[in-house]
Amino acid sequence: MMDIEHIKADLALRVQNLMASRRKANSTIPLKTWKDKVADANNLVKKVYETLYEVLQTNGIEFSSNKELDGLISMLEPSVNDIIIKNIED
């Protein structure tokens, strides 16, 4: 049985750690342009979904079809969006 709350918490923690590493690495970079910020946001979204797949693998969650996976992603999407908004840099 899949525990959605556990997956959300694990994903949020991993993304927070990822963002802390990114902030540390980017601390010496001068101000970014709007284009750079958009590219960073797109990269963050990609990283969050990659991290979600890692969380699913770590928890041994497998799907019998893409439809099942899509259903889970739809269910998690509001949480993923919240995670992205909380971690995106202004």
CSV table of N, CA and C in Angstrom, one decimal:
chain,number,residue,atom,x,y,z
A,1,MET,N,0.8,-1.2,0.0
A,1,MET,CA,0.0,0.0,0.0
A,1,MET,C,0.9,1.2,0.0
A,2,MET,N,0.5,2.2,-0.8
A,2,MET,CA,1.3,3.4,-1.0
A,2,MET,C,0.8,4.5,0.0
A,3,ASP,N,1.7,5.1,0.7
A,3,ASP,CA,1.4,6.1,1.7
A,3,ASP,C,1.7,7.5,1.0
A,4,ILE,N,0.7,8.1,0.5
A,4,ILE,CA,0.8,9.4,-0.2
A,4,ILE,C,1.5,10.5,0.7
A,5,GLU,N,1.1,10.5,1.9
A,5,GLU,CA,1.6,11.6,2.8
A,5,GLU,C,3.1,11.3,3.0
A,6,HIS,N,3.5,10.1,3.1
A,6,HIS,CA,5.0,9.8,3.3
A,6,HIS,C,5.7,10.2,2.0
A,7,ILE,N,5.1,9.9,0.9
A,7,ILE,CA,5.8,10.3,-0.4
A,7,ILE,C,5.9,11.8,-0.5
A,8,LYS,N,4.8,12.6,-0.1
A,8,LYS,CA,4.8,14.0,-0.2
A,8,LYS,C,5.9,14.6,0.8
A,9,ALA,N,6.0,14.0,2.0
A,9,ALA,CA,7.0,14.5,3.0
A,9,ALA,C,8.4,14.2,2.5
A,10,ASP,N,8.6,13.0,2.0
A,10,ASP,CA,9.9,12.6,1.5
A,10,ASP,C,10.3,13.5,0.3
A,11,LEU,N,9.4,13.8,-0.6
A,11,LEU,CA,9.7,14.6,-1.8
A,11,LEU,C,10.0,16.0,-1.3
A,12,ALA,N,9.2,16.6,-0.4
A,12,ALA,CA,9.4,17.9,0.1
A,12,ALA,C,10.8,18.1,0.7
A,13,LEU,N,11.2,17.1,1.6
A,13,LEU,CA,12.5,17.1,2.2
A,13,LEU,C,13.6,17.1,1.2
A,14,ARG,N,13.5,16.2,0.2
A,14,ARG,CA,14.6,16.1,-0.8
A,14,ARG,C,14.7,17.3,-1.6
A,15,VAL,N,13.6,18.0,-1.9
A,15,VAL,CA,13.6,19.2,-2.7
A,15,VAL,C,14.2,20.3,-1.9
A,16,GLN,N,13.9,20.4,-0.6
A,16,GLN,CA,14.5,21.4,0.2
A,16,GLN,C,16.0,21.2,0.3
A,17,ASN,N,16.4,20.0,0.4
A,17,ASN,CA,17.9,19.7,0.4
A,17,ASN,C,18.5,20.1,-0.9
A,18,LEU,N,17.8,19.8,-2.0
A,18,LEU,CA,18.3,20.2,-3.4
A,18,LEU,C,18.4,21.7,-3.5
A,19,MET,N,17.4,22.4,-3.0
A,19,MET,CA,17.4,23.9,-3.1
A,19,MET,C,18.5,24.5,-2.2
A,20,ALA,N,18.7,23.9,-1.0
A,20,ALA,CA,19.8,24.4,-0.2
A,20,ALA,C,21.1,24.3,-0.9
A,21,SER,N,21.3,23.2,-1.6
A,21,SER,CA,22.6,23.0,-2.3
A,21,SER,C,22.7,24.0,-3.5
A,22,ARG,N,21.5,24.2,-4.2
A,22,ARG,CA,21.5,25.1,-5.3
A,22,ARG,C,21.8,26.6,-4.8
A,23,ARG,N,21.2,27.0,-3.7
A,23,ARG,CA,21.4,28.3,-3.2
A,23,ARG,C,22.9,28.5,-2.8
A,24,LYS,N,23.5,27.5,-2.2
A,24,LYS,CA,24.9,27.6,-1.8
A,24,LYS,C,25.8,27.7,-3.0
A,25,ALA,N,25.5,26.9,-4.1
A,25,ALA,CA,26.3,26.9,-5.3
A,25,ALA,C,26.1,28.3,-6.1
A,26,ASN,N,24.9,28.8,-6.0
A,26,ASN,CA,24.6,30.1,-6.7
A,26,ASN,C,24.9,31.3,-5.9
A,27,SER,N,25.4,31.2,-4.7
A,27,SER,CA,25.6,32.4,-3.9
A,27,SER,C,26.6,33.4,-4.4
A,28,THR,N,27.4,33.0,-5.3
A,28,THR,CA,28.5,33.9,-5.8
A,28,THR,C,28.1,34.4,-7.2
A,29,ILE,N,26.9,34.0,-7.7
A,29,ILE,CA,26.5,34.4,-9.1
A,29,ILE,C,25.8,35.8,-8.9
A,30,PRO,N,26.2,36.7,-9.8
A,30,PRO,CA,25.5,38.0,-9.8
A,30,PRO,C,24.0,37.9,-10.1
A,31,LEU,N,23.3,39.1,-10.0
A,31,LEU,CA,21.9,39.1,-10.2
A,31,LEU,C,21.5,38.4,-11.6
A,32,LYS,N,20.4,37.7,-11.6
A,32,LYS,CA,20.0,37.0,-12.8
A,32,LYS,C,19.0,37.8,-13.6
A,33,THR,N,19.0,37.6,-14.9
A,33,THR,CA,18.0,38.2,-15.7
A,33,THR,C,16.7,37.4,-15.6
A,34,TRP,N,15.6,38.0,-16.1
A,34,TRP,CA,14.3,37.3,-16.1
A,34,TRP,C,14.4,36.0,-16.9
A,35,LYS,N,15.1,36.0,-18.0
A,35,LYS,CA,15.3,34.8,-18.8
A,35,LYS,C,16.0,33.7,-18.0
A,36,ASP,N,17.0,34.1,-17.2
A,36,ASP,CA,17.7,33.1,-16.4
A,36,ASP,C,16.8,32.6,-15.3
A,37,LYS,N,16.0,33.5,-14.7
A,37,LYS,CA,15.1,33.0,-13.7
A,37,LYS,C,14.0,32.0,-14.2
A,38,VAL,N,13.5,32.3,-15.4
A,38,VAL,CA,12.6,31.4,-16.1
A,38,VAL,C,13.2,30.0,-16.3
A,39,ALA,N,14.5,30.1,-16.8
A,39,ALA,CA,15.2,28.8,-17.1
A,39,ALA,C,15.4,28.1,-15.8
A,40,ASP,N,15.8,28.8,-14.7
A,40,ASP,CA,15.9,28.1,-13.4
A,40,ASP,C,14.6,27.5,-12.9
A,41,ALA,N,13.5,28.2,-13.1
A,41,ALA,CA,12.2,27.7,-12.7
A,41,ALA,C,11.9,26.4,-13.5
A,42,ASN,N,12.1,26.4,-14.8
A,42,ASN,CA,11.9,25.2,-15.6
A,42,ASN,C,12.8,24.1,-15.2
A,43,ASN,N,14.0,24.4,-14.8
A,43,ASN,CA,15.0,23.4,-14.4
A,43,ASN,C,14.5,22.8,-13.0
A,44,LEU,N,14.0,23.7,-12.1
A,44,LEU,CA,13.5,23.2,-10.9
A,44,LEU,C,12.3,22.3,-11.0
A,45,VAL,N,11.4,22.6,-11.9
A,45,VAL,CA,10.2,21.7,-12.1
A,45,VAL,C,10.7,20.4,-12.6
A,46,LYS,N,11.7,20.4,-13.5
A,46,LYS,CA,12.2,19.1,-14.0
A,46,LYS,C,12.9,18.3,-12.9
A,47,LYS,N,13.7,19.0,-12.0
A,47,LYS,CA,14.3,18.3,-10.9
A,47,LYS,C,13.3,17.8,-9.9
A,48,VAL,N,12.2,18.5,-9.7
A,48,VAL,CA,11.2,18.1,-8.7
A,48,VAL,C,10.6,16.8,-9.2
A,49,TYR,N,10.3,16.7,-10.5
A,49,TYR,CA,9.7,15.5,-11.0
A,49,TYR,C,10.7,14.3,-11.0
A,50,GLU,N,12.0,14.6,-11.3
A,50,GLU,CA,13.0,13.6,-11.3
A,50,GLU,C,13.1,13.1,-9.8
A,51,THR,N,13.0,14.0,-8.9
A,51,THR,CA,13.1,13.6,-7.5
A,51,THR,C,11.9,12.8,-7.1
A,52,LEU,N,10.7,13.1,-7.6
A,52,LEU,CA,9.5,12.3,-7.3
A,52,LEU,C,9.7,10.9,-7.8
A,53,TYR,N,10.3,10.7,-9.0
A,53,TYR,CA,10.5,9.3,-9.5
A,53,TYR,C,11.5,8.6,-8.6
A,54,GLU,N,12.5,9.3,-8.1
A,54,GLU,CA,13.5,8.7,-7.2
A,54,GLU,C,12.8,8.3,-5.9
A,55,VAL,N,11.9,9.1,-5.4
A,55,VAL,CA,11.1,8.8,-4.1
A,55,VAL,C,10.3,7.5,-4.4
A,56,LEU,N,9.6,7.5,-5.5
A,56,LEU,CA,8.8,6.3,-5.8
A,56,LEU,C,9.7,5.0,-5.9
A,57,GLN,N,10.8,5.1,-6.6
A,57,GLN,CA,11.7,4.0,-6.7
A,57,GLN,C,12.2,3.6,-5.3
A,58,THR,N,12.6,4.5,-4.5
A,58,THR,CA,13.2,4.3,-3.1
A,58,THR,C,12.1,3.5,-2.3
A,59,ASN,N,10.9,3.9,-2.5
A,59,ASN,CA,9.8,3.3,-1.7
A,59,ASN,C,9.3,2.0,-2.4
A,60,GLY,N,9.9,1.6,-3.5
A,60,GLY,CA,9.5,0.3,-4.1
A,60,GLY,C,8.1,0.4,-4.8
A,61,ILE,N,7.7,1.6,-5.2
A,61,ILE,CA,6.4,1.7,-5.8
A,61,ILE,C,6.5,1.5,-7.3
A,62,GLU,N,5.8,0.6,-7.8
A,62,GLU,CA,5.7,0.3,-9.2
A,62,GLU,C,4.3,0.4,-9.7
A,63,PHE,N,4.2,0.7,-11.0
A,63,PHE,CA,2.8,0.9,-11.6
A,63,PHE,C,2.6,-0.1,-12.7
A,64,SER,N,1.4,-0.6,-12.8
A,64,SER,CA,1.1,-1.6,-13.8
A,64,SER,C,0.9,-0.9,-15.2
A,65,SER,N,0.6,0.4,-15.1
A,65,SER,CA,0.4,1.1,-16.4
A,65,SER,C,0.8,2.6,-16.2
A,66,ASN,N,1.0,3.3,-17.4
A,66,ASN,CA,1.2,4.7,-17.3
A,66,ASN,C,0.0,5.4,-16.8
A,67,LYS,N,-1.2,4.9,-17.0
A,67,LYS,CA,-2.4,5.5,-16.5
A,67,LYS,C,-2.3,5.6,-15.0
A,68,GLU,N,-1.9,4.6,-14.3
A,68,GLU,CA,-1.7,4.6,-12.8
A,68,GLU,C,-0.8,5.6,-12.4
A,69,LEU,N,0.4,5.7,-13.1
A,69,LEU,CA,1.4,6.7,-12.7
A,69,LEU,C,0.9,8.1,-13.0
A,70,ASP,N,0.2,8.3,-14.1
A,70,ASP,CA,-0.4,9.6,-14.4
A,70,ASP,C,-1.4,10.0,-13.3
A,71,GLY,N,-2.2,9.0,-12.8
A,71,GLY,CA,-3.2,9.3,-11.7
A,71,GLY,C,-2.5,9.7,-10.5
A,72,LEU,N,-1.4,9.1,-10.1
A,72,LEU,CA,-0.6,9.5,-8.9
A,72,LEU,C,-0.1,10.9,-9.1
A,73,ILE,N,0.5,11.2,-10.3
A,73,ILE,CA,1.1,12.5,-10.5
A,73,ILE,C,0.0,13.6,-10.4
A,74,SER,N,-1.2,13.3,-11.0
A,74,SER,CA,-2.3,14.2,-10.9
A,74,SER,C,-2.7,14.5,-9.4
A,75,MET,N,-2.7,13.4,-8.6
A,75,MET,CA,-3.0,13.5,-7.2
A,75,MET,C,-2.0,14.4,-6.5
A,76,LEU,N,-0.7,14.2,-6.8
A,76,LEU,CA,0.4,14.9,-6.2
A,76,LEU,C,0.7,16.3,-6.7
A,77,GLU,N,0.1,16.6,-7.9
A,77,GLU,CA,0.4,17.8,-8.5
A,77,GLU,C,0.2,19.1,-7.7
A,78,PRO,N,-0.9,19.2,-6.9
A,78,PRO,CA,-1.0,20.4,-6.0
A,78,PRO,C,0.2,20.5,-5.0
A,79,SER,N,0.6,19.3,-4.5
A,79,SER,CA,1.7,19.3,-3.5
A,79,SER,C,3.0,19.7,-4.2
A,80,VAL,N,3.2,19.1,-5.4
A,80,VAL,CA,4.4,19.4,-6.2
A,80,VAL,C,4.5,20.9,-6.5
A,81,ASN,N,3.3,21.5,-6.9
A,81,ASN,CA,3.3,22.9,-7.2
A,81,ASN,C,3.6,23.7,-5.9
A,82,ASP,N,3.1,23.3,-4.8
A,82,ASP,CA,3.4,24.0,-3.5
A,82,ASP,C,4.9,24.0,-3.2
A,83,ILE,N,5.5,22.8,-3.4
A,83,ILE,CA,6.9,22.6,-3.2
A,83,ILE,C,7.7,23.5,-4.1
A,84,ILE,N,7.3,23.6,-5.3
A,84,ILE,CA,8.1,24.4,-6.3
A,84,ILE,C,7.9,25.9,-5.9
A,85,ILE,N,6.7,26.4,-5.6
A,85,ILE,CA,6.5,27.7,-5.2
A,85,ILE,C,7.3,28.1,-4.0
A,86,LYS,N,7.3,27.2,-3.0
A,86,LYS,CA,8.1,27.5,-1.8
A,86,LYS,C,9.6,27.6,-2.0
A,87,ASN,N,10.0,26.9,-3.0
A,87,ASN,CA,11.5,26.8,-3.2
A,87,ASN,C,12.1,27.6,-4.3
A,88,ILE,N,11.2,28.2,-5.1
A,88,ILE,CA,11.7,29.0,-6.2
A,88,ILE,C,12.3,30.3,-5.7
A,89,GLU,N,13.4,30.7,-6.4
A,89,GLU,CA,14.0,31.9,-5.9
A,89,GLU,C,13.4,33.1,-6.6
A,90,ASP,N,13.2,34.2,-5.9
A,90,ASP,CA,12.7,35.4,-6.4
A,90,ASP,C,13.6,36.1,-7.4
